[in-house]
Amino acid sequence: MIADDNPRLPFLNQVLFAVQKLPDAAVLSHYFAEYAPLPDISLLLTHPDCDGPLVVSAVSVQGGDVVFQPFPADGKPHWRLDCESGEIFYTCDLDEAVGFVEDWLDFCQSTRLIRQDLPLRVAAEDLPPPSAVLLQQLVWPEGTPPDMADWPAGDKAALAADCAAADRERIAEGFPRDKRGNAAKGNAVVLSWYGEPVGHMRRRPALVVRAAAKNTLVFAAEKLIVENQTHCWADERWRWHSGEEWPSESVRNGTAGDEERSAQASAALAEGRFDDALALYGIGWDKYLAQVLHGLPLNMGDAAHCDDWREELVGLMANLAPWRLAKAVLQGKRRPRLLLFSGQRQQRKAGVFLERGGGGLRLAVDYSGSNERLPQSRFLQEGKRFG
């Protein structure tokens, strides 16, 4: 039984009376209850499409610290709103509190679609248009040789030989570009590794080609974390070494001996039938991948990114090379990441991962604080490299 003189009751009723005026209020039900470990009374808003309630509690904020008891104490009264999906929001502004409830209502209504078995495909008009970007010419300024002052003698000799044998024309042709055809400053490709990883960060000596400025490439000797590289050609020396024979198109594409099936997969991808393309190679996917593909939020905090994430995922899937994935996961460690979604500032970020298990390979959307990823040449179609 909630006492009528409970000081939290009138404060919580401000939110209740305001949300009851919302257009979608008809789908809301409410009740007051204890909700451990929160204070003695909370307002619980429920929606038929959500598994749990939105919990509205009253707390006091004093100098940045949240005080549960007593209330309102010496601080400023705040509403604390807790979602089943984990978001927690504090505010002393009634309009902000009601706005959060509106966002929660939108998210609840989207879960009706989320619970359906969504197909992993898009309409042809939603696919990215064929690239008509004119690749800008890249320049190689004359400069000093890569600095290898602290390298072992054997590694110095190997890197110097590789640097001398590097085919600048091949490198420029395959170097990652942005949407305007430029090699953006900071982009880099690892050409070769030397020695073993050293130090607590496990950095390994490498020969790197880096865009020191826009459309300006230079060679560099650096120590890098192997698993954190977006572009790595160390296992594909034909991409950059003049002593390596330029392979056939099927070898470059990774389809040698599998031309017919890979052609079927390419056709399916080009029509937006991503599920058919993956099925040809026995690759599964989780429901969250389809969820993002259909523009549905993973949780309330990510709802603002739905359109951008959908566009990014469509771009990945349209350019994916499913025939490369079995080999890629054997080369990678743990769960290599294929795509990091944009607009995230938290430590654990959402992305697309390649998983292996008893049921085989599958693509999954998950959150991770790791910076480990799979080099793009191991999972994208030939010629589809992004900066």
CSV table of C-alpha atoms in Angstrom, one decimal:
chain,number,residue,atom,x,y,z
A,1,MET,CA,0.0,0.0,0.0
A,2,ILE,CA,1.5,3.4,-1.0
A,3,ALA,CA,1.0,6.0,1.6
A,4,ASP,CA,-0.7,9.2,0.4
A,5,ASP,CA,1.8,11.3,2.2
A,6,ASN,CA,4.8,9.7,0.4
A,7,PRO,CA,6.8,12.7,-0.9
A,8,ARG,CA,7.6,10.9,-4.1
A,9,LEU,CA,4.0,10.4,-5.1
A,10,PRO,CA,3.2,14.0,-6.3
A,11,PHE,CA,6.6,14.2,-8.0
A,12,LEU,CA,6.0,11.0,-10.0
A,13,ASN,CA,2.4,12.0,-10.7
A,14,GLN,CA,3.7,15.0,-12.7
A,15,VAL,CA,5.1,12.5,-15.3
A,16,LEU,CA,2.1,10.3,-15.1
A,17,PHE,CA,-0.4,13.1,-15.8
A,18,ALA,CA,1.8,14.4,-18.7
A,19,VAL,CA,2.2,11.1,-20.4
A,20,GLN,CA,-1.5,10.3,-20.2
A,21,LYS,CA,-2.0,13.2,-22.6
A,22,LEU,CA,0.3,11.7,-25.3
A,23,PRO,CA,-1.4,10.4,-28.5
A,24,ASP,CA,-0.1,6.9,-27.8
A,25,ALA,CA,-1.2,6.9,-24.1
A,26,ALA,CA,-4.0,4.5,-24.9
A,27,VAL,CA,-1.5,1.6,-25.1
A,28,LEU,CA,0.1,2.5,-21.7
A,29,SER,CA,-0.9,1.1,-18.4
A,30,HIS,CA,0.6,2.1,-15.1
A,31,TYR,CA,0.9,1.2,-11.5
A,32,PHE,CA,3.0,2.3,-8.5
A,33,ALA,CA,5.1,-0.3,-6.8
A,34,GLU,CA,8.4,-1.0,-5.1
A,35,TYR,CA,11.0,-1.9,-7.7
A,36,ALA,CA,14.3,-3.2,-6.1
A,37,PRO,CA,16.9,-1.8,-5.8
A,38,LEU,CA,15.2,1.5,-6.4
A,39,PRO,CA,13.4,3.6,-3.7
A,40,ASP,CA,10.2,2.7,-1.9
A,41,ILE,CA,7.9,3.8,-4.7
A,42,SER,CA,8.3,3.9,-8.4
A,43,LEU,CA,5.9,4.5,-11.3
A,44,LEU,CA,5.9,1.6,-13.7
A,45,LEU,CA,4.7,2.2,-17.3
A,46,THR,CA,3.9,-0.9,-19.3
A,47,HIS,CA,3.3,-1.5,-23.0
A,48,PRO,CA,1.9,-4.7,-24.5
A,49,ASP,CA,4.8,-5.0,-27.0
A,50,CYS,CA,7.5,-4.6,-24.3
A,51,ASP,CA,8.8,-7.4,-22.1
A,52,GLY,CA,9.3,-5.2,-19.1
A,53,PRO,CA,8.2,-1.8,-17.8
A,54,LEU,CA,9.7,1.6,-18.0
A,55,VAL,CA,10.5,2.4,-14.4
A,56,VAL,CA,10.2,6.1,-13.3
A,57,SER,CA,11.8,6.8,-9.9
A,58,ALA,CA,12.3,9.9,-7.9
A,59,VAL,CA,15.8,10.7,-6.6
A,60,SER,CA,17.7,13.7,-5.3
A,61,VAL,CA,20.9,14.9,-7.0
A,62,GLN,CA,23.3,16.7,-4.8
A,63,GLY,CA,26.5,18.0,-6.3
A,64,GLY,CA,26.4,15.4,-9.0
A,65,ASP,CA,25.7,12.6,-6.6
A,66,VAL,CA,22.5,10.6,-6.7
A,67,VAL,CA,20.8,10.2,-3.3
A,68,PHE,CA,18.0,7.7,-3.0
A,69,GLN,CA,17.1,8.3,0.6
A,70,PRO,CA,15.7,10.5,2.0
A,71,PHE,CA,13.7,12.4,-0.7
A,72,PRO,CA,14.0,15.2,-1.6
A,73,ALA,CA,16.7,15.7,0.9
A,74,ASP,CA,18.9,18.8,0.2
A,75,GLY,CA,19.4,18.2,-3.5
A,76,LYS,CA,17.3,18.9,-6.5
A,77,PRO,CA,14.6,16.3,-7.3
A,78,HIS,CA,15.2,14.3,-10.5
A,79,TRP,CA,13.3,11.7,-12.4
A,80,ARG,CA,15.3,8.5,-13.1
A,81,LEU,CA,13.9,6.5,-16.0
A,82,ASP,CA,15.1,2.9,-16.4
A,83,CYS,CA,14.4,0.8,-19.5
A,84,GLU,CA,14.4,-3.0,-19.8
A,85,SER,CA,17.1,-2.7,-22.5
A,86,GLY,CA,19.5,-1.1,-20.0
A,87,GLU,CA,19.3,2.7,-20.7
A,88,ILE,CA,19.1,4.9,-17.6
A,89,PHE,CA,18.2,8.6,-18.0
A,90,TYR,CA,18.2,11.3,-15.3
A,91,THR,CA,16.4,14.7,-15.7
A,92,CYS,CA,14.8,17.4,-13.7
A,93,ASP,CA,13.0,18.8,-16.8
A,94,LEU,CA,9.4,17.4,-17.2
A,95,ASP,CA,9.5,17.9,-20.9
A,96,GLU,CA,12.7,15.9,-21.2
A,97,ALA,CA,11.2,13.1,-19.1
A,98,VAL,CA,8.0,13.0,-21.3
A,99,GLY,CA,10.2,13.0,-24.4
A,100,PHE,CA,12.1,10.0,-23.1
A,101,VAL,CA,8.7,8.2,-22.6
A,102,GLU,CA,7.8,9.1,-26.2
A,103,ASP,CA,11.1,7.6,-27.4
A,104,TRP,CA,10.4,4.5,-25.3
A,105,LEU,CA,6.9,4.2,-26.9
A,106,ASP,CA,8.4,4.4,-30.4
A,107,PHE,CA,10.9,1.7,-29.4
A,108,CYS,CA,8.1,-0.5,-28.0
A,109,GLN,CA,6.1,-0.3,-31.1
A,110,SER,CA,9.1,-1.3,-33.2
A,111,THR,CA,9.5,-4.5,-31.2
A,112,ARG,CA,6.4,-5.9,-32.8
A,113,LEU,CA,8.3,-6.0,-36.1
A,114,ILE,CA,11.5,-7.1,-34.4
A,115,ARG,CA,9.7,-10.3,-33.1
A,116,GLN,CA,8.9,-11.3,-36.7
A,117,ASP,CA,11.2,-13.4,-38.8
A,118,LEU,CA,12.6,-10.7,-41.0
A,119,PRO,CA,14.2,-11.6,-44.3
A,120,LEU,CA,17.8,-10.7,-44.9
A,121,ARG,CA,17.2,-8.8,-48.2
A,122,VAL,CA,16.4,-5.4,-49.5
A,123,ALA,CA,14.8,-4.0,-52.6
A,124,ALA,CA,17.1,-3.4,-55.6
A,125,GLU,CA,16.5,0.4,-55.4
A,126,ASP,CA,17.9,0.4,-51.8
A,127,LEU,CA,21.3,-0.9,-53.0
A,128,PRO,CA,24.2,1.5,-53.4
A,129,PRO,CA,24.5,2.6,-57.0
A,130,PRO,CA,27.4,1.3,-59.1
A,131,SER,CA,30.5,3.3,-58.4
A,132,ALA,CA,31.4,5.9,-61.0
A,133,VAL,CA,34.1,7.5,-58.9
A,134,LEU,CA,37.2,8.7,-60.8
A,135,LEU,CA,40.2,7.5,-58.9
A,136,GLN,CA,42.5,10.4,-58.2
A,137,GLN,CA,46.2,10.1,-59.1
A,138,LEU,CA,48.5,9.3,-56.2
A,139,VAL,CA,51.9,10.8,-55.8
A,140,TRP,CA,55.0,9.4,-54.2
A,141,PRO,CA,57.3,12.2,-53.0
A,142,GLU,CA,61.0,11.5,-52.7
A,143,GLY,CA,61.8,11.2,-49.1
A,144,THR,CA,64.1,9.6,-46.5
A,145,PRO,CA,64.0,5.8,-46.1
A,146,PRO,CA,61.9,4.3,-43.4
A,147,ASP,CA,63.4,4.8,-39.9
A,148,MET,CA,64.5,1.4,-38.6
A,149,ALA,CA,67.0,2.5,-35.9
A,150,ASP,CA,65.8,0.2,-33.2
A,151,TRP,CA,65.1,-2.8,-35.5
A,152,PRO,CA,67.1,-6.1,-35.5
A,153,ALA,CA,69.6,-6.3,-38.3
A,154,GLY,CA,67.8,-9.2,-40.0
A,155,ASP,CA,64.5,-7.3,-40.0
A,156,LYS,CA,66.2,-4.2,-41.4
A,157,ALA,CA,67.6,-6.1,-44.3
A,158,ALA,CA,64.3,-7.8,-45.1
A,159,LEU,CA,62.4,-4.5,-45.0
A,160,ALA,CA,64.9,-2.7,-47.1
A,161,ALA,CA,64.7,-5.4,-49.8
A,162,ASP,CA,60.9,-5.4,-49.7
A,163,CYS,CA,60.8,-1.6,-49.9
A,164,ALA,CA,63.1,-1.7,-53.0
A,165,ALA,CA,60.9,-4.3,-54.7
A,166,ALA,CA,57.6,-2.6,-54.0
A,167,ASP,CA,55.6,-1.9,-57.1
A,168,ARG,CA,54.2,1.6,-56.6
A,169,GLU,CA,51.8,1.3,-59.5
A,170,ARG,CA,50.2,-1.8,-58.0
A,171,ILE,CA,50.0,-0.3,-54.6
A,172,ALA,CA,48.4,2.9,-55.9
A,173,GLU,CA,45.8,0.9,-57.9
A,174,GLY,CA,44.7,-1.1,-54.8
A,175,PHE,CA,45.1,1.6,-52.1
A,176,PRO,CA,41.8,2.3,-50.3
A,177,ARG,CA,39.9,5.3,-51.5
A,178,ASP,CA,37.0,7.4,-50.1
A,179,LYS,CA,33.8,8.1,-52.0
A,180,ARG,CA,35.5,10.8,-54.0
A,181,GLY,CA,38.3,8.6,-55.2
A,182,ASN,CA,40.9,10.1,-52.9
A,183,ALA,CA,43.4,8.4,-50.6
A,184,ALA,CA,42.5,10.2,-47.4
A,185,LYS,CA,45.2,11.3,-45.0
A,186,GLY,CA,45.9,8.7,-42.4
A,187,ASN,CA,44.8,5.6,-44.4
A,188,ALA,CA,47.4,2.9,-44.3
A,189,VAL,CA,48.1,-0.6,-45.7
A,190,VAL,CA,50.4,-3.1,-44.1
A,191,LEU,CA,52.6,-4.7,-46.8
A,192,SER,CA,54.6,-7.1,-44.7
A,193,TRP,CA,55.3,-8.2,-41.1
A,194,TYR,CA,58.8,-8.9,-39.6
A,195,GLY,CA,59.9,-10.7,-36.5
A,196,GLU,CA,57.6,-11.4,-33.6
A,197,PRO,CA,55.2,-9.1,-31.6
A,198,VAL,CA,57.0,-7.4,-28.7
A,199,GLY,CA,56.0,-5.5,-25.6
A,200,HIS,CA,52.8,-5.6,-23.5
A,201,MET,CA,50.8,-4.2,-26.5
A,202,ARG,CA,52.2,-7.0,-28.7
A,203,ARG,CA,53.2,-4.7,-31.5
A,204,ARG,CA,55.0,-6.2,-34.5
A,205,PRO,CA,57.4,-4.5,-36.9
A,206,ALA,CA,55.8,-3.8,-40.3
A,207,LEU,CA,56.4,-2.2,-43.7
A,208,VAL,CA,53.5,0.2,-44.2
A,209,VAL,CA,52.3,2.4,-47.0
A,210,ARG,CA,50.5,5.4,-45.5
A,211,ALA,CA,48.8,8.5,-46.9
A,212,ALA,CA,50.9,11.1,-45.3
A,213,ALA,CA,48.7,13.8,-46.9
A,214,LYS,CA,45.7,13.7,-49.3
A,215,ASN,CA,46.6,11.5,-52.3
A,216,THR,CA,50.3,11.4,-51.2
A,217,LEU,CA,51.8,8.0,-50.3
A,218,VAL,CA,54.9,7.2,-48.4
A,219,PHE,CA,56.6,4.1,-47.1
A,220,ALA,CA,57.0,3.7,-43.3
A,221,ALA,CA,58.5,1.3,-40.8
A,222,GLU,CA,56.2,1.0,-37.9
A,223,LYS,CA,55.3,-1.3,-35.0
A,224,LEU,CA,51.6,-2.2,-35.1
A,225,ILE,CA,49.1,-4.5,-33.4
A,226,VAL,CA,48.4,-7.2,-36.0
A,227,GLU,CA,44.8,-7.7,-35.2
A,228,ASN,CA,43.9,-4.0,-35.4
A,229,GLN,CA,44.6,-3.5,-39.2
A,230,THR,CA,41.8,-2.6,-41.6
A,231,HIS,CA,44.1,-3.1,-44.7
A,232,CYS,CA,46.8,-5.8,-44.7
A,233,TRP,CA,48.4,-7.4,-47.7
A,234,ALA,CA,51.0,-9.4,-45.9
A,235,ASP,CA,49.5,-12.7,-47.2
A,236,GLU,CA,48.8,-11.3,-50.7
A,237,ARG,CA,52.3,-10.2,-51.8
A,238,TRP,CA,51.1,-10.1,-55.4
A,239,ARG,CA,49.2,-6.9,-54.6
A,240,TRP,CA,52.4,-4.9,-54.0
A,241,HIS,CA,55.6,-6.9,-54.7
A,242,SER,CA,57.2,-6.6,-58.2
A,243,GLY,CA,58.7,-10.1,-57.8
A,244,GLU,CA,55.3,-11.7,-57.6
A,245,GLU,CA,53.4,-12.7,-60.7
A,246,TRP,CA,50.2,-10.9,-61.3
A,247,PRO,CA,47.5,-13.7,-60.8
A,248,SER,CA,44.4,-14.4,-62.8
A,249,GLU,CA,41.2,-12.7,-62.2
A,250,SER,CA,39.7,-15.7,-60.4
A,251,VAL,CA,42.6,-15.9,-58.0
A,252,ARG,CA,42.4,-12.2,-57.3
A,253,ASN,CA,38.7,-12.5,-56.6
A,254,GLY,CA,39.2,-15.6,-54.4
A,255,THR,CA,36.9,-17.6,-56.6
A,256,ALA,CA,39.3,-20.0,-58.4
A,257,GLY,CA,37.7,-23.4,-58.6
A,258,ASP,CA,34.4,-22.0,-57.4
A,259,GLU,CA,33.4,-19.7,-60.3
A,260,GLU,CA,29.8,-21.0,-60.8
A,261,ARG,CA,28.7,-20.8,-57.2
A,262,SER,CA,30.4,-17.5,-56.6
A,263,ALA,CA,28.7,-16.1,-59.7
A,264,GLN,CA,25.3,-17.1,-58.3
A,265,ALA,CA,26.2,-15.5,-55.0
A,266,SER,CA,27.3,-12.3,-56.8
A,267,ALA,CA,24.0,-12.2,-58.7
A,268,ALA,CA,22.0,-12.6,-55.5
A,269,LEU,CA,24.0,-9.8,-53.8
A,270,ALA,CA,23.4,-7.5,-56.7
A,271,GLU,CA,19.7,-8.0,-56.4
A,272,GLY,CA,19.6,-7.5,-52.6
A,273,ARG,CA,19.0,-11.2,-51.8
A,274,PHE,CA,21.7,-11.3,-49.2
A,275,ASP,CA,20.1,-14.4,-47.5
A,276,ASP,CA,20.3,-16.4,-50.7
A,277,ALA,CA,24.0,-15.4,-51.2
A,278,LEU,CA,24.9,-16.5,-47.7
A,279,ALA,CA,22.9,-19.7,-47.9
A,280,LEU,CA,25.0,-20.8,-50.9
A,281,TYR,CA,28.0,-21.0,-48.5
A,282,GLY,CA,26.1,-22.3,-45.5
A,283,ILE,CA,26.6,-19.0,-43.6
A,284,GLY,CA,23.9,-18.0,-41.1
A,285,TRP,CA,23.0,-14.8,-39.4
A,286,ASP,CA,21.4,-13.6,-36.2
A,287,LYS,CA,18.1,-11.8,-35.9
A,288,TYR,CA,19.9,-8.5,-35.0
A,289,LEU,CA,21.6,-8.4,-38.4
A,290,ALA,CA,18.1,-8.5,-40.1
A,291,GLN,CA,16.9,-6.0,-37.5
A,292,VAL,CA,19.5,-3.4,-38.5
A,293,LEU,CA,19.0,-4.1,-42.2
A,294,HIS,CA,15.3,-3.2,-41.8
A,295,GLY,CA,16.1,0.0,-40.0
A,296,LEU,CA,15.0,-1.1,-36.6
A,297,PRO,CA,16.8,-0.1,-33.4
A,298,LEU,CA,18.8,-2.5,-31.3
A,299,ASN,CA,17.8,-0.5,-28.2
A,300,MET,CA,16.6,2.9,-27.4
A,301,GLY,CA,20.1,4.4,-27.2
A,302,ASP,CA,20.8,3.4,-30.8
A,303,ALA,CA,17.5,4.5,-32.2
A,304,ALA,CA,18.9,7.8,-33.6
A,305,HIS,CA,21.4,5.8,-35.8
A,306,CYS,CA,18.9,3.5,-37.5
A,307,ASP,CA,19.1,5.1,-40.9
A,308,ASP,CA,22.8,5.4,-41.0
A,309,TRP,CA,23.4,1.9,-39.7
A,310,ARG,CA,21.1,0.5,-42.3
A,311,GLU,CA,22.9,2.3,-45.1
A,312,GLU,CA,26.3,1.0,-43.8
A,313,LEU,CA,25.0,-2.5,-43.4
A,314,VAL,CA,23.5,-2.5,-46.9
A,315,GLY,CA,26.9,-1.3,-48.2
A,316,LEU,CA,28.7,-4.1,-46.5
A,317,MET,CA,26.4,-6.8,-47.6
A,318,ALA,CA,26.2,-5.6,-51.3
A,319,ASN,CA,30.0,-5.8,-51.5
A,320,LEU,CA,30.6,-8.9,-49.3
A,321,ALA,CA,32.5,-11.9,-50.7
A,322,PRO,CA,30.8,-14.9,-48.9
A,323,TRP,CA,33.2,-17.2,-50.7
A,324,ARG,CA,36.1,-15.7,-48.7
A,325,LEU,CA,34.6,-16.0,-45.2
A,326,ALA,CA,35.5,-19.6,-44.4
A,327,LYS,CA,39.2,-18.9,-45.0
A,328,ALA,CA,38.9,-15.6,-43.3
A,329,VAL,CA,37.6,-17.0,-40.0
A,330,LEU,CA,40.4,-19.5,-39.9
A,331,GLN,CA,43.0,-16.7,-40.3
A,332,GLY,CA,41.3,-14.5,-37.7
A,333,LYS,CA,41.2,-14.8,-34.0
A,334,ARG,CA,38.1,-14.9,-31.7
A,335,ARG,CA,35.3,-13.1,-33.5
A,336,PRO,CA,36.7,-10.8,-36.1
A,337,ARG,CA,34.8,-7.6,-36.8
A,338,LEU,CA,33.7,-6.8,-40.3
A,339,LEU,CA,32.0,-3.5,-39.7
A,340,LEU,CA,31.9,-0.9,-36.9
A,341,PHE,CA,28.7,1.2,-37.0
A,342,SER,CA,29.1,5.0,-36.9
A,343,GLY,CA,28.1,7.6,-34.4
A,344,GLN,CA,29.1,5.6,-31.2
A,345,ARG,CA,31.1,7.1,-28.3
A,346,GLN,CA,30.6,4.5,-25.7
A,347,GLN,CA,33.4,2.0,-25.0
A,348,ARG,CA,31.5,-1.1,-26.2
A,349,LYS,CA,30.4,-0.4,-29.7
A,350,ALA,CA,28.0,-2.2,-32.0
A,351,GLY,CA,29.3,-3.8,-35.2
A,352,VAL,CA,29.0,-6.8,-37.5
A,353,PHE,CA,31.1,-9.9,-36.4
A,354,LEU,CA,32.0,-13.2,-38.1
A,355,GLU,CA,31.3,-16.0,-35.7
A,356,ARG,CA,32.1,-19.7,-35.8
A,357,GLY,CA,30.5,-22.4,-33.8
A,358,GLY,CA,29.0,-25.9,-33.9
A,359,GLY,CA,26.5,-24.8,-36.5
A,360,GLY,CA,29.1,-23.3,-38.8
A,361,LEU,CA,29.7,-19.6,-39.7
A,362,ARG,CA,27.3,-16.8,-39.1
A,363,LEU,CA,27.2,-13.0,-39.2
A,364,ALA,CA,26.1,-11.4,-36.0
A,365,VAL,CA,25.5,-7.9,-34.7
A,366,ASP,CA,26.9,-7.4,-31.2
A,367,TYR,CA,28.7,-5.0,-28.9
A,368,SER,CA,32.4,-5.1,-28.2
A,369,GLY,CA,35.1,-3.0,-26.7
A,370,SER,CA,37.8,-4.7,-28.7
A,371,ASN,CA,39.5,-2.9,-31.6
A,372,GLU,CA,40.3,-6.2,-33.4
A,373,ARG,CA,39.0,-6.5,-36.9
A,374,LEU,CA,39.4,-8.5,-40.1
A,375,PRO,CA,41.3,-6.9,-43.0
A,376,GLN,CA,38.9,-5.9,-45.8
A,377,SER,CA,40.6,-7.9,-48.5
A,378,ARG,CA,39.6,-11.1,-46.6
A,379,PHE,CA,35.9,-10.5,-46.8
A,380,LEU,CA,35.1,-8.0,-49.5
A,381,GLN,CA,34.8,-8.5,-53.3
A,382,GLU,CA,37.9,-7.5,-55.3
A,383,GLY,CA,38.0,-3.8,-55.9
A,384,LYS,CA,35.6,-3.0,-53.1
A,385,ARG,CA,37.9,-1.4,-50.6
A,386,PHE,CA,36.9,1.5,-48.4
A,387,GLY,CA,39.0,4.0,-46.6
